[in-house]
JSON list of C-alpha atoms in Angstrom, two decimals:
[
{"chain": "A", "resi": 275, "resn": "UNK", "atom": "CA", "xyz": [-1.88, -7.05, 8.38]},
{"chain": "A", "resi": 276, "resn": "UNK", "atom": "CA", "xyz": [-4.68, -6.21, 10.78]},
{"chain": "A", "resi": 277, "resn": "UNK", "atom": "CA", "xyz": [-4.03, -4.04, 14.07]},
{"chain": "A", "resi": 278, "resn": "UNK", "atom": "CA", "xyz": [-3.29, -5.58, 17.17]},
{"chain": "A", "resi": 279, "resn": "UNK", "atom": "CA", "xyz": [-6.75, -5.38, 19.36]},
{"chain": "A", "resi": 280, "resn": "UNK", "atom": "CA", "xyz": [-6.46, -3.41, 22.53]},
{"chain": "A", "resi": 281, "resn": "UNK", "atom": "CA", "xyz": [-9.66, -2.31, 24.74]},
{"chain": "A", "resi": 282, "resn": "UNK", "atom": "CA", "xyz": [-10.68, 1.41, 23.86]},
{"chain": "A", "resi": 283, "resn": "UNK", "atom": "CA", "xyz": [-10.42, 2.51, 27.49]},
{"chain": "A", "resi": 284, "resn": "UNK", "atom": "CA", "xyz": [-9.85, 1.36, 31.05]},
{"chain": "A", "resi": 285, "resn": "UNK", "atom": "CA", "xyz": [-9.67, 3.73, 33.92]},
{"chain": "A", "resi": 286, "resn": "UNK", "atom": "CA", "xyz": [-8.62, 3.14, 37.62]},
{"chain": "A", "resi": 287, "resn": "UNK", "atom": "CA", "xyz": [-8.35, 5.57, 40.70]},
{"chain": "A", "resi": 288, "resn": "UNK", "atom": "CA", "xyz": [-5.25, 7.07, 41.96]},
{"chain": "A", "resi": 289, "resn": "UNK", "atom": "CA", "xyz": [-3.20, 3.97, 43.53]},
{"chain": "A", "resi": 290, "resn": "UNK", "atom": "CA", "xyz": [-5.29, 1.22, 41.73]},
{"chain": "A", "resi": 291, "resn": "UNK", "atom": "CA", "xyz": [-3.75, -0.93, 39.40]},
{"chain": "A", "resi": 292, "resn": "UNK", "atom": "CA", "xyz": [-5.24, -0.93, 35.83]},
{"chain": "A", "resi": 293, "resn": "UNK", "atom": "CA", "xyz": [-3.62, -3.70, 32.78]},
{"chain": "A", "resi": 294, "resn": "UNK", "atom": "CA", "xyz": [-4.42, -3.19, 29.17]},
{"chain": "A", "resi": 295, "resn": "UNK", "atom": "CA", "xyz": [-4.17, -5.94, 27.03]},
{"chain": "A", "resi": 296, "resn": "UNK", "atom": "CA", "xyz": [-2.73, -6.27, 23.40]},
{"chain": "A", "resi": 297, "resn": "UNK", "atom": "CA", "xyz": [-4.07, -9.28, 21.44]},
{"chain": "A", "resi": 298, "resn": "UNK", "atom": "CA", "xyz": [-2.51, -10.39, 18.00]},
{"chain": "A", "resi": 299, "resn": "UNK", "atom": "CA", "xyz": [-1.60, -13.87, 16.19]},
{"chain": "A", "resi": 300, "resn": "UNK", "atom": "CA", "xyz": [0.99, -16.33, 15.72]},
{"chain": "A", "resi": 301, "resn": "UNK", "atom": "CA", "xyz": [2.93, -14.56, 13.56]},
{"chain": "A", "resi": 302, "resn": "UNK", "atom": "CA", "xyz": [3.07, -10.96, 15.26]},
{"chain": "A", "resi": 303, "resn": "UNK", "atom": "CA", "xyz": [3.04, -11.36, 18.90]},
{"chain": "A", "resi": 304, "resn": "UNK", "atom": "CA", "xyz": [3.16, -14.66, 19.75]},
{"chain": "A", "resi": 305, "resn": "UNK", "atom": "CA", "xyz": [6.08, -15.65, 17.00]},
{"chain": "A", "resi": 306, "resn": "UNK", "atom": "CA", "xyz": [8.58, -13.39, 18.46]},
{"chain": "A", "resi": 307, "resn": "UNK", "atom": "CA", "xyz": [9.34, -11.36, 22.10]},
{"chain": "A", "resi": 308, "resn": "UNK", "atom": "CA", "xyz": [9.36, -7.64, 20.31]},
{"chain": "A", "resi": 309, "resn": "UNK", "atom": "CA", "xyz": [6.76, -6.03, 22.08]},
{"chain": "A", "resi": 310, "resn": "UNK", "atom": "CA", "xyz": [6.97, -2.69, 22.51]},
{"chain": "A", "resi": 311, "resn": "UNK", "atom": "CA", "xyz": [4.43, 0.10, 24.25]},
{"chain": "A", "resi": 312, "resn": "UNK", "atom": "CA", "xyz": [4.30, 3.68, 23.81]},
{"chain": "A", "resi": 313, "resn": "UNK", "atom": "CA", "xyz": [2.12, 6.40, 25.91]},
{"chain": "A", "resi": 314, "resn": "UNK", "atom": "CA", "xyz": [0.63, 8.92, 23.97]},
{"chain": "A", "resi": 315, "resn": "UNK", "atom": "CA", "xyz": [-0.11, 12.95, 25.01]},
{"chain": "A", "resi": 316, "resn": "UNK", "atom": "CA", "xyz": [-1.97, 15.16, 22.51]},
{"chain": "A", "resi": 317, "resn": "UNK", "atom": "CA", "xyz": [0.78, 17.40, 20.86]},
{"chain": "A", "resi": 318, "resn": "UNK", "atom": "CA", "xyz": [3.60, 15.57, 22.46]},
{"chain": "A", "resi": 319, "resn": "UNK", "atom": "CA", "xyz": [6.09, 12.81, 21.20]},
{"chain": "A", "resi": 320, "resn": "UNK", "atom": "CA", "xyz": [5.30, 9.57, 21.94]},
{"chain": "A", "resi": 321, "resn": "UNK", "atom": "CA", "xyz": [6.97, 7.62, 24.72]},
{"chain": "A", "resi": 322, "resn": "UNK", "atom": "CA", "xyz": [8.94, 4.28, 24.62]},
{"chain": "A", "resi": 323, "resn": "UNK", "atom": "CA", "xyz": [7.24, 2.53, 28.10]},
{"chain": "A", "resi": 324, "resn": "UNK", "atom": "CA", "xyz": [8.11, -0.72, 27.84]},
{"chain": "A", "resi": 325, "resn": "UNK", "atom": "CA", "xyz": [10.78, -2.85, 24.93]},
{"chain": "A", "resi": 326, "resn": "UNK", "atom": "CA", "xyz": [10.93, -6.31, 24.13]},
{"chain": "A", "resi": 327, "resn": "UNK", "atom": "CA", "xyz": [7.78, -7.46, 26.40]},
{"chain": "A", "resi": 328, "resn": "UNK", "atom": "CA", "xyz": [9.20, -6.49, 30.12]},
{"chain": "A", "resi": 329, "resn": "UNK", "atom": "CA", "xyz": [12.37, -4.19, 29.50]},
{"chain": "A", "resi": 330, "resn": "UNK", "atom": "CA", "xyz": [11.85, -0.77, 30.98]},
{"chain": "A", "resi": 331, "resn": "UNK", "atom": "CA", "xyz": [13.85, 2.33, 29.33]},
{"chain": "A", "resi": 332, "resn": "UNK", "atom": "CA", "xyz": [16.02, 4.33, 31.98]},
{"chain": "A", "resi": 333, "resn": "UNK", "atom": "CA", "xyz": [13.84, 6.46, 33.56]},
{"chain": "A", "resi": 334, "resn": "UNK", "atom": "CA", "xyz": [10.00, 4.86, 33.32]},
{"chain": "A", "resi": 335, "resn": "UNK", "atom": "CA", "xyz": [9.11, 4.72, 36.99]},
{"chain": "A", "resi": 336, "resn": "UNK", "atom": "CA", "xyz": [8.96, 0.57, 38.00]},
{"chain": "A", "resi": 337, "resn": "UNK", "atom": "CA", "xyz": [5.13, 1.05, 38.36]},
{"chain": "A", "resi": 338, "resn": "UNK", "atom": "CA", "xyz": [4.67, 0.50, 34.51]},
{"chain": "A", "resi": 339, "resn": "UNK", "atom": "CA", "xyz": [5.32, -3.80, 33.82]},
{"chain": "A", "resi": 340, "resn": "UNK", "atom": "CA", "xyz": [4.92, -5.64, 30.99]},
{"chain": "A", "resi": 341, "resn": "UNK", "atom": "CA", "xyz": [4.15, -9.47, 30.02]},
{"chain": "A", "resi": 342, "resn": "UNK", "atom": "CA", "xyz": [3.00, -12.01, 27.31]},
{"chain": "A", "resi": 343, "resn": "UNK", "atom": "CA", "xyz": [1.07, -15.24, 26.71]},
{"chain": "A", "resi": 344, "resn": "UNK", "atom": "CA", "xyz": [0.66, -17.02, 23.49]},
{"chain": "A", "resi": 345, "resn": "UNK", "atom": "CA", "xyz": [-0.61, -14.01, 21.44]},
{"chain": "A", "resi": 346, "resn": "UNK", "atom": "CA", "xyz": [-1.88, -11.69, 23.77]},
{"chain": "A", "resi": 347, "resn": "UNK", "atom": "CA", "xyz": [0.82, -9.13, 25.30]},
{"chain": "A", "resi": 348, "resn": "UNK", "atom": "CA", "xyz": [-0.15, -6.71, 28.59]},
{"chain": "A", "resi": 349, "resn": "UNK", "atom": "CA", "xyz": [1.06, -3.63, 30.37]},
{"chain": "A", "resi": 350, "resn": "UNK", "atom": "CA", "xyz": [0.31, -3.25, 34.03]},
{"chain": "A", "resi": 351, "resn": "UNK", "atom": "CA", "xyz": [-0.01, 0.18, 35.35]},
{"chain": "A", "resi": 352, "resn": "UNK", "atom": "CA", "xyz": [0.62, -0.31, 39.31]},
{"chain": "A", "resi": 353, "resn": "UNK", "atom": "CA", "xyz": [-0.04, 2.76, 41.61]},
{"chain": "A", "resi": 354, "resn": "UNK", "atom": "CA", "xyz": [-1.76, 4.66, 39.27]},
{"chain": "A", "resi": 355, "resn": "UNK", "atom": "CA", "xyz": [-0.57, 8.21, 38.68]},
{"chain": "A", "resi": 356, "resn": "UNK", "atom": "CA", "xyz": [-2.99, 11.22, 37.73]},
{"chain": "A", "resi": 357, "resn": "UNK", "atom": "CA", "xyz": [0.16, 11.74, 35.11]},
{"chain": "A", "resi": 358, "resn": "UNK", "atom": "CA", "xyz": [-0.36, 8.28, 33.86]},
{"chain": "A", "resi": 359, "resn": "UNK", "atom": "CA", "xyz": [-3.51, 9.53, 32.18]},
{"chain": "A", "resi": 360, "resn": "UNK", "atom": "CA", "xyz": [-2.90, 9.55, 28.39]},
{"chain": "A", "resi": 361, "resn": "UNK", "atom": "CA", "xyz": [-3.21, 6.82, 25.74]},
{"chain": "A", "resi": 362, "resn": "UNK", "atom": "CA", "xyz": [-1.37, 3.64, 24.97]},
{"chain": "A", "resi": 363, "resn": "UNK", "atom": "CA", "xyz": [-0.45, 1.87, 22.00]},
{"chain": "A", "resi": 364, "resn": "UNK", "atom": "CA", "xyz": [1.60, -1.40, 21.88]},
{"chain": "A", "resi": 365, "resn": "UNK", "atom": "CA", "xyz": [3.96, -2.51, 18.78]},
{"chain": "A", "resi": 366, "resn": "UNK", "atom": "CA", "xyz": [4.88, -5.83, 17.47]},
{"chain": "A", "resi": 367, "resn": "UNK", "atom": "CA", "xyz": [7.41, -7.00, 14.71]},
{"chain": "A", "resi": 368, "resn": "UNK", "atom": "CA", "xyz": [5.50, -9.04, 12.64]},
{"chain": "A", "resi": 369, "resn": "UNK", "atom": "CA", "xyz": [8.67, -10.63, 10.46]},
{"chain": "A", "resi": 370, "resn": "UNK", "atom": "CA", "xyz": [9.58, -9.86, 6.95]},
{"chain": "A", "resi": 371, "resn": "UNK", "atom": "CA", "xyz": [6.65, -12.02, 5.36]},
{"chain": "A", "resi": 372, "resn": "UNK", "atom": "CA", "xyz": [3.95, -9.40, 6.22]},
{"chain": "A", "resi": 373, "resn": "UNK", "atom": "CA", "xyz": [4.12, -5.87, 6.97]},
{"chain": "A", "resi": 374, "resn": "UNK", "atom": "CA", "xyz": [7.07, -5.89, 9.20]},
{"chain": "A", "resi": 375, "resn": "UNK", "atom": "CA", "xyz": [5.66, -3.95, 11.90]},
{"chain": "A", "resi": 376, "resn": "UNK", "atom": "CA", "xyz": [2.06, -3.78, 13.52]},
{"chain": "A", "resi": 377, "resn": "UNK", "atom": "CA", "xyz": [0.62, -1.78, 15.83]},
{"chain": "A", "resi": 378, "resn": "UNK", "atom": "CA", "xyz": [-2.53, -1.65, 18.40]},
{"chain": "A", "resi": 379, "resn": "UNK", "atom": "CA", "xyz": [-5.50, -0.05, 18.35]},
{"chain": "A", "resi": 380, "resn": "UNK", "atom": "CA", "xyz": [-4.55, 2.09, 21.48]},
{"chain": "A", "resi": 381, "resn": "UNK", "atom": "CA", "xyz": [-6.23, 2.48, 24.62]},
{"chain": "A", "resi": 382, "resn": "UNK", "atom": "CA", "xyz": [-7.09, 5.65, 26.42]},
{"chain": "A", "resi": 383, "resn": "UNK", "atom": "CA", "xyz": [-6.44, 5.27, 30.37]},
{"chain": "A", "resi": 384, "resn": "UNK", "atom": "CA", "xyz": [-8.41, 7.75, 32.43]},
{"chain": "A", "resi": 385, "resn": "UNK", "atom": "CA", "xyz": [-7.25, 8.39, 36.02]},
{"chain": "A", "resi": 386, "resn": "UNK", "atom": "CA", "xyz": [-10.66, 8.55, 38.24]},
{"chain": "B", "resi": 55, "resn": "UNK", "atom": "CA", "xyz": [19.00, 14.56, 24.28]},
{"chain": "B", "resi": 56, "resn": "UNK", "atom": "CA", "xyz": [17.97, 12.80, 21.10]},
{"chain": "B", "resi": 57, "resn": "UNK", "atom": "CA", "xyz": [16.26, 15.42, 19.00]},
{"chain": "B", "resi": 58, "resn": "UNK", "atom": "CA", "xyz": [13.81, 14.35, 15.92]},
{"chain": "B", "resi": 59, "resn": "UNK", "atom": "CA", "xyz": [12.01, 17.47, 14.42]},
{"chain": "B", "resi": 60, "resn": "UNK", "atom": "CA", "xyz": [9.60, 16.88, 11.75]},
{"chain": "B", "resi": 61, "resn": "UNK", "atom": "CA", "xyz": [8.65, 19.52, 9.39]},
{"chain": "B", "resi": 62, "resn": "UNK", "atom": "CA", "xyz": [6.67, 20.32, 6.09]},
{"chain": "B", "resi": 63, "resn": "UNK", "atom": "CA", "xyz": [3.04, 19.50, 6.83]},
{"chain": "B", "resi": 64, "resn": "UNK", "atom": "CA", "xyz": [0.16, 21.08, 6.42]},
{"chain": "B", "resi": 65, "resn": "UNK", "atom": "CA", "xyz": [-3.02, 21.69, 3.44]},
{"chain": "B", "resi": 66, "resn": "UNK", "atom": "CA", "xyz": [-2.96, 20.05, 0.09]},
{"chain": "B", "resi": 67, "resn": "UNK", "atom": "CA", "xyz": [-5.51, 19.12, -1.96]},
{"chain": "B", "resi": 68, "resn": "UNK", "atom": "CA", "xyz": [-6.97, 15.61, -3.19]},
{"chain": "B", "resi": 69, "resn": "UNK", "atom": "CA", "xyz": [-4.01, 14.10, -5.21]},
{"chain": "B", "resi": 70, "resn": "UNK", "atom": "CA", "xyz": [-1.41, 16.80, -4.91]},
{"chain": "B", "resi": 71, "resn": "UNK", "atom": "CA", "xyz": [2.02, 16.10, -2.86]},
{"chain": "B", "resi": 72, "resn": "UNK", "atom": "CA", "xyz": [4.06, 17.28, -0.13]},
{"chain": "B", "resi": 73, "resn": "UNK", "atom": "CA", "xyz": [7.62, 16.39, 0.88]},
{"chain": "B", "resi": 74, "resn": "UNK", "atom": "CA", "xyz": [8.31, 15.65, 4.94]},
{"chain": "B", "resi": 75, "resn": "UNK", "atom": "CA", "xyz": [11.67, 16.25, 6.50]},
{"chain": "B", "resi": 76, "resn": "UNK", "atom": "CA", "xyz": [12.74, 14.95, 9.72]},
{"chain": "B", "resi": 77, "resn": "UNK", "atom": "CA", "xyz": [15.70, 16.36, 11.33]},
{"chain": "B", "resi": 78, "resn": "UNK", "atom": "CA", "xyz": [17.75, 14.20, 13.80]},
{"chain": "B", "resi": 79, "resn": "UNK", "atom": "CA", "xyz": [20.12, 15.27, 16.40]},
{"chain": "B", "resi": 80, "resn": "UNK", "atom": "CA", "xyz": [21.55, 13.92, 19.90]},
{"chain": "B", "resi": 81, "resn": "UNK", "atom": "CA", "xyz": [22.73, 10.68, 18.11]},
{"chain": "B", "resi": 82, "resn": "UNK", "atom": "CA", "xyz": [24.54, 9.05, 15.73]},
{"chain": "B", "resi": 83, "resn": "UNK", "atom": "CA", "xyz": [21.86, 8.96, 12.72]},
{"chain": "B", "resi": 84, "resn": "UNK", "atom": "CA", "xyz": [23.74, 7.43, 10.19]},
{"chain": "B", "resi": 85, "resn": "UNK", "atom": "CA", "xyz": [23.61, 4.10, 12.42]},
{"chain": "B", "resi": 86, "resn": "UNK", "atom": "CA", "xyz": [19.53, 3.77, 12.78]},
{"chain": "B", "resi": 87, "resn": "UNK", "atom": "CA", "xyz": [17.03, 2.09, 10.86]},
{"chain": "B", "resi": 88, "resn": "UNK", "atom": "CA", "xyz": [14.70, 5.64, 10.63]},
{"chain": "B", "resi": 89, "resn": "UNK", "atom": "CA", "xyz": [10.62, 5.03, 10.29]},
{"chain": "B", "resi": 90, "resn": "UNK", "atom": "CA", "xyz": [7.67, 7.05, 9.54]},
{"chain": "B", "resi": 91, "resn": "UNK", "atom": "CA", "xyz": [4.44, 6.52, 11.98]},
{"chain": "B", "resi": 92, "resn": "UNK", "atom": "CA", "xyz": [1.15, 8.16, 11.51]},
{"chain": "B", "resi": 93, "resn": "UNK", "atom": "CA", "xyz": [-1.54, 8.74, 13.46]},
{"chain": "B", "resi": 94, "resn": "UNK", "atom": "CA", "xyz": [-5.36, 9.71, 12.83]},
{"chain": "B", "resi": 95, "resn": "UNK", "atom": "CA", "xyz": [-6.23, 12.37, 15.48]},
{"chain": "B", "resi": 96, "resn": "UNK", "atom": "CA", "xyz": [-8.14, 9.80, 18.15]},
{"chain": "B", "resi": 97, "resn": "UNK", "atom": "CA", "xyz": [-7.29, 6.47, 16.30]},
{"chain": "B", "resi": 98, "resn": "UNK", "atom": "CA", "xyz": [-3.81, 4.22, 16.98]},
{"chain": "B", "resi": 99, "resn": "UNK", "atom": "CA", "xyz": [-0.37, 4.90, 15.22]},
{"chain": "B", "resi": 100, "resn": "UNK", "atom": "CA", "xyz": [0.12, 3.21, 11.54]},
{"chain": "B", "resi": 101, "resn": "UNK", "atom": "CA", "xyz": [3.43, 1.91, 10.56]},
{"chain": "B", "resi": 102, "resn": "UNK", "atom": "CA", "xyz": [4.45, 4.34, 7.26]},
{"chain": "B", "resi": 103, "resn": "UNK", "atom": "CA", "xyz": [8.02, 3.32, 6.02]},
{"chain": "B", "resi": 104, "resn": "UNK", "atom": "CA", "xyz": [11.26, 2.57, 6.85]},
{"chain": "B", "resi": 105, "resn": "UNK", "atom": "CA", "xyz": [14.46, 3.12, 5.96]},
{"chain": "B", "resi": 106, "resn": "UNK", "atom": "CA", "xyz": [17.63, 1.34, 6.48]},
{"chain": "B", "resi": 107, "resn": "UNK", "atom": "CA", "xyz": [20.89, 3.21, 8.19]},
{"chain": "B", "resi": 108, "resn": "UNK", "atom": "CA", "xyz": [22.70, 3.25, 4.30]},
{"chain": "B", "resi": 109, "resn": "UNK", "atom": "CA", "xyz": [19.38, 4.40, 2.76]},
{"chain": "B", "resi": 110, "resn": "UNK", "atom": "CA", "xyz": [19.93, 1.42, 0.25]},
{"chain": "B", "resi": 111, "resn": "UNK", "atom": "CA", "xyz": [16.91, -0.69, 1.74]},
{"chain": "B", "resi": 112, "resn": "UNK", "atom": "CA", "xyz": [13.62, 0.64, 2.09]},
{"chain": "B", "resi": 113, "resn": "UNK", "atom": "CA", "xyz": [9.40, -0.93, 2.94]},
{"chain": "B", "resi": 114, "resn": "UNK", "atom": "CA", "xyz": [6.09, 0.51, 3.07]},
{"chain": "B", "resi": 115, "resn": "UNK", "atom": "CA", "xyz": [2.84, -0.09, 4.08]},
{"chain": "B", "resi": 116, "resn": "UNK", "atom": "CA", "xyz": [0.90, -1.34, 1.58]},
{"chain": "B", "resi": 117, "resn": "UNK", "atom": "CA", "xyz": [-1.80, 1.65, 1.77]},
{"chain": "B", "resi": 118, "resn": "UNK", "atom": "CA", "xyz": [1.25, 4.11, 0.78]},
{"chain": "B", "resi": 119, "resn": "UNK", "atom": "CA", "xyz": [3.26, 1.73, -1.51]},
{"chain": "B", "resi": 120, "resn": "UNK", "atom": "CA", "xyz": [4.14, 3.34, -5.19]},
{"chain": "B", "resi": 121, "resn": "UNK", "atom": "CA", "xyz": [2.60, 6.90, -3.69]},
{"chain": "B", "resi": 122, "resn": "UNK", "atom": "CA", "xyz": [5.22, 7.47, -0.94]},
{"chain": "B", "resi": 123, "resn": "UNK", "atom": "CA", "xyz": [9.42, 7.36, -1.21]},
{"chain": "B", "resi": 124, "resn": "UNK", "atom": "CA", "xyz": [11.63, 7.36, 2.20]},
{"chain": "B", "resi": 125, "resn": "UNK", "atom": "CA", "xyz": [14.70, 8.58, 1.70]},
{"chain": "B", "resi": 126, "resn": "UNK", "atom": "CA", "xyz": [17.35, 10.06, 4.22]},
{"chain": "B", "resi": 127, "resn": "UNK", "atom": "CA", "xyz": [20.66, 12.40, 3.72]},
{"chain": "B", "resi": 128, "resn": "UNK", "atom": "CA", "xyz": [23.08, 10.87, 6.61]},
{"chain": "B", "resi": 129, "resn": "UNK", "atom": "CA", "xyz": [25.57, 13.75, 5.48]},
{"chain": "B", "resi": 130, "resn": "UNK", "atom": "CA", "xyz": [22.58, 16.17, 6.93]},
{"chain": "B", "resi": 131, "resn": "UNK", "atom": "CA", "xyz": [21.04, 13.92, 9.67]},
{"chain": "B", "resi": 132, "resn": "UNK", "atom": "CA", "xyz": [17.65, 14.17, 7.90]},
{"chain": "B", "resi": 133, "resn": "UNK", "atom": "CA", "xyz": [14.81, 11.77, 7.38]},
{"chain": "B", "resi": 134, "resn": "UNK", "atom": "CA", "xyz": [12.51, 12.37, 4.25]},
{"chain": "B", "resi": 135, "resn": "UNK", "atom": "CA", "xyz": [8.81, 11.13, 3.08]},
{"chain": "B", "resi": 136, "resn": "UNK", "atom": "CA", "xyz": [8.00, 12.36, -0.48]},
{"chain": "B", "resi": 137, "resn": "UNK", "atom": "CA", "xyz": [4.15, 12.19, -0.81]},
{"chain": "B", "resi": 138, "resn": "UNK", "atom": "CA", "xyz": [2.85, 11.92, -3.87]},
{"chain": "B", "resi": 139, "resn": "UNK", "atom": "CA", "xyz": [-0.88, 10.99, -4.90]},
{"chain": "B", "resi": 140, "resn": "UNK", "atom": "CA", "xyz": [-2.20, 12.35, -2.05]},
{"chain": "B", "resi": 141, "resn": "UNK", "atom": "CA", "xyz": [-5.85, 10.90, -1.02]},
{"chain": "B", "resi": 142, "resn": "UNK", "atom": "CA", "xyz": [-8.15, 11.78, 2.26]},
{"chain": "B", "resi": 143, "resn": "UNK", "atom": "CA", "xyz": [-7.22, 9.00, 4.01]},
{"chain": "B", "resi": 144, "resn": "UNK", "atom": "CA", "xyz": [-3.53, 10.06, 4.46]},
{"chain": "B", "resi": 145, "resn": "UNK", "atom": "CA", "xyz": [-5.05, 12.92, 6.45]},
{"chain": "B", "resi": 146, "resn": "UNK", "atom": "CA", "xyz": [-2.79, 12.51, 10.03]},
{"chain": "B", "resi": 147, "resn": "UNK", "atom": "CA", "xyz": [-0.10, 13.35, 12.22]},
{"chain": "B", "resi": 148, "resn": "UNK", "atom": "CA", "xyz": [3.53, 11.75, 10.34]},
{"chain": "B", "resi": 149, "resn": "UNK", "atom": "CA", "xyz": [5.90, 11.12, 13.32]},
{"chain": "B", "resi": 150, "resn": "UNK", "atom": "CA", "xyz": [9.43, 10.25, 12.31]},
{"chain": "B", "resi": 151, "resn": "UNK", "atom": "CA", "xyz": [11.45, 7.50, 14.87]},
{"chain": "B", "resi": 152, "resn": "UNK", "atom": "CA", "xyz": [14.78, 5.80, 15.32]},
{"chain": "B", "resi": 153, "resn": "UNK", "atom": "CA", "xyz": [14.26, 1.69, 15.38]},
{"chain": "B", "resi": 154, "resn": "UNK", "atom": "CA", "xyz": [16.49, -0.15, 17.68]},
{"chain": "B", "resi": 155, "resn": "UNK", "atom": "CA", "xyz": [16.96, -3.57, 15.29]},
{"chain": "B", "resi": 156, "resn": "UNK", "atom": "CA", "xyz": [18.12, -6.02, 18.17]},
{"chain": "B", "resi": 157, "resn": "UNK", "atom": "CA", "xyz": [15.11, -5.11, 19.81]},
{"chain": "B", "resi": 158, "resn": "UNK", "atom": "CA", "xyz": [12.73, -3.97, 17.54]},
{"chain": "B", "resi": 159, "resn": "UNK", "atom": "CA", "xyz": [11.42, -1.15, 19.04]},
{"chain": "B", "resi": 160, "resn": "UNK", "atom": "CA", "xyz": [10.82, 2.61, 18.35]},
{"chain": "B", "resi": 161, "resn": "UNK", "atom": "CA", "xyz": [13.50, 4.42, 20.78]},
{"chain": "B", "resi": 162, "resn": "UNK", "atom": "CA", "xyz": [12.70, 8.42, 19.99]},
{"chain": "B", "resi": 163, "resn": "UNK", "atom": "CA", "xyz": [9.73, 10.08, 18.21]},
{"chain": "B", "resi": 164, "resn": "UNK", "atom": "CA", "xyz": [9.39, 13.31, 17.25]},
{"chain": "B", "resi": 165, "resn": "UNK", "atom": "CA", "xyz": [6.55, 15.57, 18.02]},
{"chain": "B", "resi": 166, "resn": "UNK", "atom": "CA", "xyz": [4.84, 14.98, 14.96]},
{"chain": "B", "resi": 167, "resn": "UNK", "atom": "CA", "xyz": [3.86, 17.41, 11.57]},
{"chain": "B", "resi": 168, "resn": "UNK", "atom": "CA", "xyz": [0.04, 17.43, 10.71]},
{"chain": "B", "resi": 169, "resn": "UNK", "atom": "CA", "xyz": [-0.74, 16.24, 7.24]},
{"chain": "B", "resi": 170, "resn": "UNK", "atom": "CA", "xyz": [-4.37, 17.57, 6.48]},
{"chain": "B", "resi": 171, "resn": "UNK", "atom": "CA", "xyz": [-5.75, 15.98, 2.73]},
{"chain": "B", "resi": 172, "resn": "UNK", "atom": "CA", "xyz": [-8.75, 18.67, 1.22]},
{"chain": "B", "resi": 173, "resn": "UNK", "atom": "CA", "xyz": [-10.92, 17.89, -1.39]}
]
């Protein structure tokens, strides 16, 4: 089961809006709506942003989205935070028949 | 507040073993799918093992299968990896996290215990 591809980095200034995509296949993200994306700090836990594609956890500001076509999956930072600097990884359930669960290849966003 | 506190990394050597705990608080453990994540400092988590809320069902990735055993002790709200075989490439940080099913997502992660692999 190979990774899902995300871009290595993106980076946007303070109130820009900056979207990272997520591409797998047809039978990780685009068989089923269990996307999930976590932001990473060094030493820290990593953070549930975003659940099944577009559901935001109590307490992640409105400013983080998420969406999906076909096979590709994408979180939209909006208003970009100097906080929001850290990296992000998105998660797929790829179904009993592989792996089970994949995830990206994570993508550092750097606040200008 | 959901607590998950990994211990019981640190320095082995090529082939030897080390056992992870994981222990869980702020919820009711004995109801969660539990999983182990890992991360290589700079590269993207890897999907470990899981567990299943009875401890009867369990899955690995295929790069740890027949080395690693998940277990958990719902009387003591604590997640295990047993880490046998150990190679260079399992050099990482092991997070432990609670899997919503209905969802399928990771809810809480720990902080993460470094695993370092020496030859």
């Amino acid at each position: 089961q190979s990774a899902l591809t995300q871009p290595r980095s993106v980076s946007g200034s303070p109130g820009q809006s900056v979207a990272i995509s997520c591409t797998g296949t047809s039978i990780d993200v685009g068989a089923y709506n269990y996307v999930s994306w976590y932001q990473l700090h060094p030493g820290k836990a990593p953070k549930l942003i975003i659940y099944a594609v577009n559901r935001r956890p109590s307490g992640v500001p409105d400013r983080f989205s998420g969406s999906k076509s076909g096979n590709t999956a994408s979180l939209t930072i909006s208003g970009l935070q100097a906080e929001d600097e850290a990296d992000y990884c998105c998660f797929s359930y790829a179904g009993s028949s592989t792996s089970f669960y994949v995830f990206g290849t994570g993508t550092r966003v750097s606040v200008l | 507040e959901v607590q998950l506190v990994e211990s019981g990394g640190g320095l082995v050597q090529l082939g030897g073993s080390l056992r992870l705990s994981c222990a869980a608080s702020g919820f009711t453990f004995s109801s969660y799918w539990m999983n182990w994540v890992r991360q290589v400092p700079g590269e993207g988590l890897v999907w470990v093992s899981r567990i299943n809320s009875d401890g009867r069902r369990t899955n690995y990735a295929d790069s740890v299968k027949g080395r690693f055993t998940i277990s958990r002790d719902n009387a003591k709200n604590t997640l295990y990896l047993q880490m046998n075989s150990l190679r260079a490439e399992d050099t990482a940080v092991y997070y432990c996290a609670n899997y919503v099913e209905g969802t399928a997502h990771f809810d809480s992660w720990g902080q993460g215990t470094l695993v370092t692999v020496s030859s």
